[in-house]
Short mmCIF file of C-alpha atoms in Angstrom, two decimals:
data_model
loop_
_atom_site.label_atom_id
_atom_site.label_comp_id
_atom_site.label_asym_id
_atom_site.label_seq_id
_atom_site.Cartn_x
_atom_site.Cartn_y
_atom_site.Cartn_z
CA UNK A 1231 192.24 -48.89 199.08
CA UNK A 1232 190.10 -50.57 202.11
CA UNK A 1233 191.51 -47.42 204.68
CA UNK A 1234 190.70 -45.05 201.52
CA UNK A 1235 186.92 -46.56 201.07
CA UNK A 1236 186.40 -46.63 204.83
CA UNK A 1237 187.41 -43.00 205.33
CA UNK A 1238 185.20 -41.87 202.29
CA UNK A 1239 182.21 -43.36 203.55
CA UNK A 1240 183.37 -42.03 207.05
CA UNK A 1241 183.50 -38.79 205.74
CA UNK A 1242 180.16 -38.92 203.53
CA UNK A 1243 176.71 -39.78 204.47
CA UNK A 1244 173.18 -40.39 202.78
CA UNK A 1245 170.54 -38.04 203.33
CA UNK A 1246 166.81 -37.97 201.83
CA UNK A 1247 166.16 -34.24 201.45
CA UNK A 1248 162.81 -34.91 203.65
CA UNK A 1249 165.83 -35.58 206.02
CA UNK A 1250 167.76 -32.78 205.65
CA UNK A 1251 165.05 -30.39 205.55
CA UNK A 1252 163.99 -32.34 208.87
CA UNK A 1253 167.47 -31.54 210.18
CA UNK A 1254 167.80 -27.58 209.35
CA UNK A 1255 164.37 -27.13 211.04
CA UNK A 1256 165.48 -29.76 214.08
CA UNK A 1257 168.84 -27.77 215.05
CA UNK A 1258 167.17 -24.18 214.54
CA UNK A 1259 164.88 -25.28 217.10
CA UNK A 1260 167.07 -26.25 219.13
CA UNK A 1261 169.44 -23.26 218.98
CA UNK A 1262 167.21 -20.83 218.96
CA UNK A 1263 163.81 -20.70 221.24
CA UNK A 1264 161.93 -17.62 218.99
CA UNK A 1265 161.84 -20.19 216.27
CA UNK A 1266 158.24 -22.63 215.54
CA UNK A 1267 156.67 -24.20 213.16
CA UNK A 1268 152.97 -24.32 211.88
CA UNK A 1269 151.16 -25.42 208.80
CA UNK A 1270 148.41 -28.27 208.21
CA UNK A 1271 149.05 -31.56 209.61
CA UNK A 1272 152.88 -30.97 210.68
CA UNK A 1273 152.38 -31.86 214.40
CA UNK A 1274 150.62 -35.03 215.91
CA UNK A 1275 150.65 -36.70 211.94
CA UNK A 1276 154.63 -35.48 211.13
CA UNK A 1277 153.93 -33.72 208.45
CA UNK A 1278 152.01 -34.45 204.68
CA UNK A 1279 155.44 -35.53 203.20
CA UNK A 1280 157.33 -36.65 206.98
CA UNK A 1281 159.72 -33.32 206.58
CA UNK A 1282 157.92 -32.29 210.30
CA UNK A 1283 158.85 -36.19 211.18
CA UNK A 1284 159.36 -35.75 215.58
CA UNK A 1285 159.56 -32.74 216.17
CA UNK A 1286 155.89 -32.16 217.65
CA UNK A 1287 156.80 -35.14 220.49
CA UNK A 1288 160.40 -33.24 221.06
CA UNK A 1289 159.07 -29.52 220.85
CA UNK A 1290 155.88 -29.78 221.76
CA UNK A 1291 152.93 -28.10 221.48
CA UNK A 1292 153.79 -24.51 221.22
CA UNK A 1293 156.61 -24.67 219.44
CA UNK A 1294 154.93 -27.28 216.56
CA UNK A 1295 151.46 -26.14 215.73
CA UNK A 1296 148.80 -27.81 213.69
CA UNK A 1297 146.83 -25.28 211.97
CA UNK A 1298 142.86 -25.04 210.56
CA UNK A 1299 142.81 -25.84 206.80
CA UNK A 1300 143.01 -21.53 206.27
CA UNK A 1301 146.09 -20.19 204.69
CA UNK A 1302 145.52 -16.65 205.07
CA UNK A 1303 145.25 -16.76 208.58
CA UNK A 1304 147.74 -18.89 209.91
CA UNK A 1305 150.31 -17.15 207.18
CA UNK A 1306 149.03 -14.46 209.37
CA UNK A 1307 149.11 -15.42 212.74
CA UNK A 1308 152.85 -16.17 211.51
CA UNK A 1309 153.38 -12.77 209.68
CA UNK A 1310 152.34 -11.36 213.23
CA UNK A 1311 154.71 -13.19 215.52
CA UNK A 1312 157.71 -12.78 213.36
CA UNK A 1313 157.00 -8.67 213.53
CA UNK A 1314 156.73 -9.36 217.81
CA UNK A 1315 160.09 -10.56 217.62
CA UNK A 1316 159.95 -14.40 216.44
CA UNK A 1317 160.85 -16.34 213.86
CA UNK A 1318 158.34 -18.73 212.77
CA UNK A 1319 158.76 -21.16 209.89
CA UNK A 1320 154.93 -21.12 208.45
CA UNK A 1321 154.56 -24.63 206.21
CA UNK A 1322 152.18 -24.53 202.95
CA UNK A 1323 150.99 -27.97 202.20
CA UNK A 1324 151.78 -26.74 198.49
CA UNK A 1325 152.86 -23.52 197.13
CA UNK A 1326 149.38 -23.60 195.34
CA UNK A 1327 147.57 -22.73 198.50
CA UNK A 1328 149.82 -20.31 199.04
CA UNK A 1329 147.66 -18.46 196.53
CA UNK A 1330 145.29 -17.97 199.27
CA UNK A 1331 147.55 -15.74 201.54
CA UNK A 1332 149.17 -14.28 199.07
CA UNK A 1333 148.48 -10.89 201.18
CA UNK A 1334 150.11 -12.09 203.93
CA UNK A 1335 153.16 -13.06 202.19
CA UNK A 1336 153.38 -10.19 199.92
CA UNK A 1337 151.82 -6.83 201.80
CA UNK A 1338 152.28 -8.38 204.94
CA UNK A 1339 155.35 -9.63 205.23
CA UNK A 1340 157.76 -8.41 201.82
CA UNK A 1341 156.50 -4.75 202.40
CA UNK A 1342 156.85 -3.96 205.60
CA UNK A 1343 160.71 -3.35 206.65
CA UNK A 1344 161.04 -0.78 204.06
CA UNK A 1345 157.20 0.70 204.55
CA UNK A 1346 158.51 0.78 208.02
CA UNK A 1347 161.73 2.93 207.45
CA UNK A 1348 163.42 -0.06 208.16
CA UNK A 1349 162.55 -0.10 211.87
CA UNK A 1350 160.07 -3.60 211.83
CA UNK A 1351 161.61 -6.56 210.31
CA UNK A 1352 159.91 -9.67 209.42
CA UNK A 1353 162.46 -12.91 209.66
CA UNK A 1354 159.64 -15.53 208.42
CA UNK A 1355 160.50 -18.64 206.34
CA UNK A 1356 157.19 -19.60 203.91
CA UNK A 1357 158.51 -22.77 203.45
CA UNK A 1358 156.55 -26.64 200.90
CA UNK A 1359 156.54 -28.26 198.02
CA UNK A 1360 156.78 -25.93 194.51
CA UNK A 1361 155.90 -26.77 190.73
CA UNK A 1362 154.23 -29.81 189.94
CA UNK A 1363 154.18 -33.33 191.24
CA UNK A 1364 152.64 -35.83 189.74
CA UNK A 1365 148.70 -36.70 188.47
CA UNK A 1366 147.42 -33.53 190.44
CA UNK A 1367 146.45 -31.43 187.33
CA UNK A 1368 146.19 -28.00 186.50
CA UNK A 1369 145.38 -26.08 190.23
CA UNK A 1370 148.31 -27.72 191.89
CA UNK A 1371 151.22 -28.11 189.19
CA UNK A 1372 152.66 -24.18 189.32
CA UNK A 1373 155.95 -22.92 189.79
CA UNK A 1374 156.19 -19.78 191.77
CA UNK A 1375 159.34 -19.20 191.37
CA UNK A 1376 158.66 -16.27 189.02
CA UNK A 1377 155.49 -15.49 191.51
CA UNK A 1378 157.49 -14.42 194.60
CA UNK A 1379 160.65 -13.30 192.49
CA UNK A 1380 158.62 -10.17 191.34
CA UNK A 1381 157.99 -9.00 194.63
CA UNK A 1382 160.51 -6.45 195.87
CA UNK A 1383 161.22 -7.45 199.92
CA UNK A 1384 161.12 -11.28 199.47
CA UNK A 1385 164.06 -13.63 199.22
CA UNK A 1386 163.11 -16.70 197.20
CA UNK A 1387 165.03 -19.86 197.36
CA UNK A 1388 164.74 -22.74 195.39
CA UNK A 1389 166.95 -25.82 196.57
CA UNK A 1390 168.39 -29.35 194.36
CA UNK A 1391 169.81 -31.51 197.17
CA UNK A 1392 170.40 -32.56 200.48
CA UNK A 1393 173.17 -30.23 201.03
CA UNK A 1394 171.29 -27.40 199.29
CA UNK A 1395 168.08 -28.37 201.39
CA UNK A 1396 169.88 -27.96 204.60
CA UNK A 1397 172.02 -25.45 204.37
CA UNK A 1398 169.98 -22.98 202.84
CA UNK A 1399 167.02 -23.66 205.16
CA UNK A 1400 168.97 -23.05 208.12
CA UNK A 1401 170.42 -19.78 206.52
CA UNK A 1402 166.25 -18.76 205.39
CA UNK A 1403 165.54 -19.03 209.35
CA UNK A 1404 168.62 -16.82 210.51
CA UNK A 1405 167.68 -14.47 208.06
CA UNK A 1406 165.84 -11.28 209.27
CA UNK A 1407 163.62 -10.76 205.77
CA UNK A 1408 160.83 -12.94 204.69
CA UNK A 1409 161.95 -15.93 202.63
CA UNK A 1410 160.15 -17.68 200.62
CA UNK A 1411 161.81 -21.75 200.03
CA UNK A 1412 160.29 -23.53 197.64
CA UNK A 1413 160.37 -27.49 197.91
CA UNK A 1414 159.56 -29.74 195.36
CA UNK A 1415 157.60 -33.25 196.19
CA UNK A 1416 159.18 -35.01 194.02
CA UNK A 1417 162.21 -35.01 195.59
CA UNK A 1418 161.91 -35.64 198.89
CA UNK A 1419 162.40 -39.24 198.69
CA UNK A 1420 165.44 -38.79 196.76
CA UNK A 1421 168.91 -39.30 198.32
CA UNK A 1422 171.91 -37.20 198.21
CA UNK A 1423 175.43 -38.10 199.37
CA UNK A 1424 175.98 -35.59 202.08
CA UNK A 1425 179.95 -34.23 203.40
CA UNK A 1426 180.83 -34.23 207.16
CA UNK A 1427 180.87 -30.47 206.54
CA UNK A 1428 177.53 -30.27 205.55
CA UNK A 1429 176.54 -32.69 208.67
CA UNK A 1430 177.80 -30.16 210.98
CA UNK A 1431 175.02 -27.89 212.97
CA UNK A 1432 176.79 -24.88 211.97
CA UNK A 1433 176.64 -25.48 208.54
CA UNK A 1434 175.01 -22.53 206.17
CA UNK A 1435 174.90 -21.92 202.50
CA UNK A 1436 174.52 -17.96 201.84
CA UNK A 1437 171.82 -16.80 200.16
CA UNK A 1438 171.94 -15.38 196.88
CA UNK A 1439 174.89 -17.29 195.38
CA UNK A 1440 175.12 -20.23 192.79
CA UNK A 1441 176.86 -23.22 192.83
CA UNK A 1442 178.82 -24.68 189.49
CA UNK A 1443 177.83 -28.50 189.59
CA UNK A 1444 179.90 -28.80 186.48
CA UNK A 1445 182.74 -27.48 185.04
CA UNK A 1446 182.36 -27.83 180.89
CA UNK A 1447 183.17 -25.42 178.32
CA UNK A 1448 181.31 -25.51 175.47
CA UNK A 1449 177.53 -24.40 176.87
CA UNK A 1450 176.18 -23.10 179.72
CA UNK A 1451 173.11 -24.56 181.42
CA UNK A 1452 171.72 -22.70 184.38
CA UNK A 1453 168.25 -24.48 185.95
CA UNK A 1454 166.86 -24.35 189.68
CA UNK A 1455 164.97 -26.81 191.89
CA UNK A 1456 164.39 -30.94 190.11
CA UNK A 1457 165.55 -29.65 186.61
CA UNK A 1458 169.39 -29.03 188.03
CA UNK A 1459 169.46 -33.01 187.79
CA UNK A 1460 167.81 -33.26 184.70
CA UNK A 1461 170.59 -30.67 182.75
CA UNK A 1462 173.35 -33.23 184.92
CA UNK A 1463 171.94 -36.17 183.16
CA UNK A 1464 171.31 -34.40 179.50
CA UNK A 1465 175.09 -33.17 180.30
CA UNK A 1466 176.13 -37.00 180.49
CA UNK A 1467 174.91 -37.72 177.37
CA UNK A 1468 176.15 -35.02 175.35
CA UNK A 1469 179.75 -35.33 177.15
CA UNK A 1470 179.65 -38.82 174.91
CA UNK A 1471 178.86 -36.45 171.91
CA UNK A 1472 182.01 -34.27 172.65
CA UNK A 1473 180.05 -31.36 173.99
CA UNK A 1474 180.67 -30.10 177.48
CA UNK A 1475 177.99 -29.00 179.61
CA UNK A 1476 178.69 -26.37 182.62
CA UNK A 1477 175.72 -27.10 185.11
CA UNK A 1478 174.69 -24.24 187.44
CA UNK A 1479 172.33 -24.64 190.36
CA UNK A 1480 171.16 -21.18 190.42
CA UNK A 1481 169.79 -22.25 194.54
CA UNK A 1482 168.50 -18.48 194.50
CA UNK A 1483 166.29 -17.16 192.53
CA UNK A 1484 166.16 -13.94 194.23
CA UNK A 1485 168.95 -11.55 195.07
CA UNK A 1486 170.11 -14.05 191.92
CA UNK A 1487 173.19 -14.71 191.27
CA UNK A 1488 174.03 -12.67 187.65
CA UNK A 1489 177.38 -12.88 188.33
CA UNK A 1490 178.28 -16.35 188.51
CA UNK A 1491 176.06 -16.58 185.02
CA UNK A 1492 178.23 -14.61 183.33
CA UNK A 1493 181.33 -15.61 183.88
CA UNK A 1494 180.19 -18.82 182.89
CA UNK A 1495 178.93 -17.31 179.37
CA UNK A 1496 181.88 -15.61 179.27
CA UNK A 1497 183.48 -18.63 179.08
CA UNK A 1498 181.38 -20.89 177.26
CA UNK A 1499 179.73 -18.41 174.83
CA UNK A 1500 176.28 -20.19 174.69
CA UNK A 1501 173.53 -20.58 177.52
CA UNK A 1502 170.47 -22.68 177.94
CA UNK A 1503 168.07 -21.68 180.53
CA UNK A 1504 166.07 -24.49 181.91
CA UNK A 1505 163.21 -24.35 184.54
CA UNK A 1506 159.25 -25.94 185.30
CA UNK A 1507 157.25 -23.22 185.17
CA UNK A 1508 155.97 -21.35 182.47
CA UNK A 1509 157.87 -18.94 180.08
CA UNK A 1510 156.41 -15.82 179.75
CA UNK A 1511 157.95 -13.43 182.48
CA UNK A 1512 159.50 -16.71 184.07
CA UNK A 1513 162.62 -17.42 185.73
CA UNK A 1514 164.70 -17.93 182.47
CA UNK A 1515 162.97 -15.09 180.82
CA UNK A 1516 164.85 -12.85 183.56
CA UNK A 1517 168.41 -14.49 182.68
CA UNK A 1518 167.69 -13.31 179.41
CA UNK A 1519 167.12 -10.03 180.00
CA UNK A 1520 170.06 -9.91 182.46
CA UNK A 1521 172.36 -11.40 179.77
CA UNK A 1522 171.52 -9.11 176.88
CA UNK A 1523 172.25 -6.03 179.51
CA UNK A 1524 175.10 -6.73 180.67
CA UNK A 1525 179.05 -7.61 179.85
CA UNK A 1526 178.29 -11.36 179.05
CA UNK A 1527 175.88 -10.02 176.03
CA UNK A 1528 179.22 -9.56 173.67
CA UNK A 1529 180.40 -13.04 174.12
CA UNK A 1530 177.33 -14.86 173.23
CA UNK A 1531 177.78 -16.64 170.14
CA UNK A 1532 174.44 -17.56 169.37
CA UNK A 1533 170.80 -16.38 171.00
CA UNK A 1534 170.14 -17.82 174.38
CA UNK A 1535 167.52 -20.46 174.83
CA UNK A 1536 164.86 -21.19 177.05
CA UNK A 1537 163.84 -24.85 177.92
CA UNK A 1538 160.16 -24.36 180.18
CA UNK A 1539 157.50 -25.81 181.25
CA UNK A 1540 154.66 -25.64 178.34
CA UNK A 1541 152.52 -22.20 178.03
CA UNK A 1542 149.17 -24.65 179.40
CA UNK A 1543 147.52 -25.02 182.50
CA UNK A 1544 148.96 -28.31 183.62
CA UNK A 1545 146.91 -31.47 182.11
CA UNK A 1546 145.91 -34.53 184.16
CA UNK A 1547 147.06 -37.62 181.56
CA UNK A 1548 150.26 -38.57 182.43
CA UNK A 1549 151.39 -38.84 178.47
CA UNK A 1550 150.38 -35.18 178.18
CA UNK A 1551 151.51 -34.03 181.84
CA UNK A 1552 155.25 -35.52 180.12
CA UNK A 1553 154.61 -33.53 177.51
CA UNK A 1554 154.34 -30.46 179.21
CA UNK A 1555 157.03 -30.56 181.70
CA UNK A 1556 160.82 -30.32 180.57
CA UNK A 1557 162.62 -33.57 179.77
CA UNK A 1558 165.61 -34.39 179.17
CA UNK A 1559 165.51 -34.85 175.30
CA UNK A 1560 164.29 -31.08 175.28
CA UNK A 1561 167.74 -30.25 176.85
CA UNK A 1562 169.65 -31.94 175.18
CA UNK A 1563 167.58 -30.63 171.76
CA UNK A 1564 168.42 -27.19 172.83
CA UNK A 1565 171.85 -27.41 173.37
CA UNK A 1566 172.03 -29.10 169.93
CA UNK A 1567 170.27 -26.36 168.56
CA UNK A 1568 172.44 -23.80 170.48
CA UNK A 1569 175.54 -24.90 169.49
CA UNK A 1570 174.50 -25.35 166.10
CA UNK A 1571 174.35 -29.72 165.86
#
């Protein structure tokens, strides 16, 4: 038993999400001299959330660049650098600030490859924390998954755990298309086990593929980012009542892995989507439409249920904030409603 435990300890290590992201950028900066990072406080201060800790000391001013507080300006510089053959990582201190630069993200980055008839790729990663944090109210608590996933030309990625963070960020940096990489501020300090395979410098996760985090046969729960953890917690509670949930971690919002969701729905015959964003025209709404239009619709035994953020600007008061975001009890309630229990 001791030998087995030592073997498992050697094979797995615990890594915080901020460190997984840091590791991914470090490895790609080392691998490809065209890669560089720019954004507010990413260099000498080691990043607002310490995601870029140590990179400035290792790679210097030319590759880890502190910018003025001007998202439109430095996003434009990053897009231009990508067009010139470099591979920038553009960090927004929060994706709420990306609204200042959305013209660069959509009109300059996302559309250029199509408008140039495939002659001008724009290999760039826009990354930073997305969605609600804690106590930052209406202007700093939005989920941009549906906003950016609406736009053709962008790939939109939303990791949940450390494995997702490292593997998907490395894949995003290597991709020849603009990628919006949506992290979550509340997840930076959460540790997850990483296998020996995930620690390899060659480890990547393909963009556009979901992952089944838990097998089940009664209902499918589909989510992304922080709320995958909520779904897994709800599944543990429901399992004690004899309800087995299959939990799908989307990983990528665009292109969406509809086939993985359809395969699960054909097995469980029930579907609940969970997200922190607003309900109207959200990620869950798109999943509902895809299921209705596809082969899995005839396998449903009940309507699809959405669990989302409340359709209001985020309140500041904590008790109101908690009630504006999906909680584990909300997921449990929706599952039982879907199963008519």
